[in-house]
Tab-separated table of C-alpha atoms in Angstrom:
chain	number	residue	atom	x	y	z
A	1	UNK	CA	-7.027	2.789	32.483
A	2	UNK	CA	-7.063	-0.924	33.353
A	3	UNK	CA	-10.841	-1.046	32.909
A	4	UNK	CA	-10.430	0.513	29.475
A	5	UNK	CA	-7.923	-2.190	28.534
A	6	UNK	CA	-10.352	-4.862	29.695
A	7	UNK	CA	-13.065	-3.361	27.468
A	8	UNK	CA	-10.645	-3.185	24.507
A	9	UNK	CA	-9.734	-6.835	25.053
A	10	UNK	CA	-13.425	-7.767	25.218
A	11	UNK	CA	-14.169	-5.856	21.995
A	12	UNK	CA	-11.197	-7.293	20.137
A	13	UNK	CA	-12.102	-10.854	21.096
A	14	UNK	CA	-15.675	-10.258	19.916
A	15	UNK	CA	-14.774	-8.546	16.634
A	16	UNK	CA	-11.682	-10.375	15.358
A	17	UNK	CA	-12.666	-13.430	13.321
A	18	UNK	CA	-9.163	-14.434	12.184
A	19	UNK	CA	-7.916	-17.472	14.137
A	20	UNK	CA	-4.237	-16.477	13.898
A	21	UNK	CA	-4.505	-12.938	15.250
A	22	UNK	CA	-7.203	-13.926	17.725
A	23	UNK	CA	-4.940	-16.637	19.150
A	24	UNK	CA	-2.092	-14.097	19.504
A	25	UNK	CA	-4.270	-11.910	21.719
A	26	UNK	CA	-5.581	-14.921	23.653
A	27	UNK	CA	-1.990	-16.059	24.299
A	28	UNK	CA	-1.090	-12.620	25.672
A	29	UNK	CA	-4.140	-12.763	27.948
A	30	UNK	CA	-3.115	-16.213	29.210
A	31	UNK	CA	0.436	-14.950	29.884
A	32	UNK	CA	-0.976	-11.912	31.691
A	33	UNK	CA	1.098	-9.634	29.439
A	34	UNK	CA	-0.978	-6.483	29.908
A	35	UNK	CA	1.899	-4.297	28.710
A	36	UNK	CA	1.928	-5.967	25.279
A	37	UNK	CA	-1.883	-6.053	25.198
A	38	UNK	CA	-1.930	-2.313	25.859
A	39	UNK	CA	0.672	-1.681	23.156
A	40	UNK	CA	-1.435	-3.592	20.637
A	41	UNK	CA	-4.901	-2.406	21.663
A	42	UNK	CA	-4.692	1.215	22.878
A	43	UNK	CA	-5.181	3.718	20.081
A	44	UNK	CA	-5.636	3.088	16.404
A	45	UNK	CA	-3.622	3.111	13.224
A	46	UNK	CA	-2.966	6.456	11.610
A	47	UNK	CA	-2.286	7.511	8.057
A	48	UNK	CA	1.153	9.043	7.606
A	49	UNK	CA	3.297	10.169	4.702
A	50	UNK	CA	4.072	6.533	3.875
A	51	UNK	CA	0.463	5.398	4.201
A	52	UNK	CA	-0.710	3.118	6.971
A	53	UNK	CA	2.132	1.065	8.379
A	54	UNK	CA	2.310	-1.242	11.372
A	55	UNK	CA	3.421	-4.760	12.232
A	56	UNK	CA	1.079	-7.489	10.986
A	57	UNK	CA	-0.221	-8.826	14.306
A	58	UNK	CA	-3.364	-9.022	16.383
A	59	UNK	CA	-4.594	-5.762	17.913
A	60	UNK	CA	-6.316	-2.505	17.042
A	61	UNK	CA	-2.937	-0.786	16.635
A	62	UNK	CA	-1.604	-3.431	14.235
A	63	UNK	CA	-2.374	-4.390	10.639
A	64	UNK	CA	-4.671	-7.386	10.404
A	65	UNK	CA	-7.960	-8.425	8.810
A	66	UNK	CA	-10.011	-6.545	11.405
A	67	UNK	CA	-8.151	-3.250	11.041
A	68	UNK	CA	-8.190	-3.485	7.229
A	69	UNK	CA	-11.975	-3.932	7.397
A	70	UNK	CA	-12.230	-0.924	9.743
A	71	UNK	CA	-10.019	1.207	7.473
A	72	UNK	CA	-12.043	0.214	4.404
A	73	UNK	CA	-15.294	0.988	6.204
A	74	UNK	CA	-13.998	4.429	7.172
A	75	UNK	CA	-12.865	5.135	3.620
A	76	UNK	CA	-16.248	4.065	2.216
A	77	UNK	CA	-18.072	6.331	4.694
A	78	UNK	CA	-15.801	9.212	3.724
A	79	UNK	CA	-16.506	8.628	0.023
A	80	UNK	CA	-20.247	8.520	0.687
A	81	UNK	CA	-20.024	11.785	2.663
A	82	UNK	CA	-18.085	13.469	-0.131
A	83	UNK	CA	-19.984	12.094	-3.130
A	84	UNK	CA	-23.357	11.125	-1.685
A	85	UNK	CA	-25.157	7.847	-2.228
A	86	UNK	CA	-25.077	8.070	-6.038
A	87	UNK	CA	-22.628	6.254	-8.249
A	88	UNK	CA	-19.027	7.423	-8.170
């Protein structure tokens, strides 16, 4: 499990381009707060009855620029699968 967290940290640091959320994760790494890193990085956001809700913070399980891009990418792929490559 610890190796998985290390890989998640590595991926997040490579993919997040927002200085604010990136610095949040870097600060947690410097503090050695693996519990908070795990809470923010393990898993992904899910769509519930109230839509997608989470604190606005750094991490894969939080709302931020990176996760909004990932959500939008997933939605676009879904639309392409449903409607094909033609115009909607």
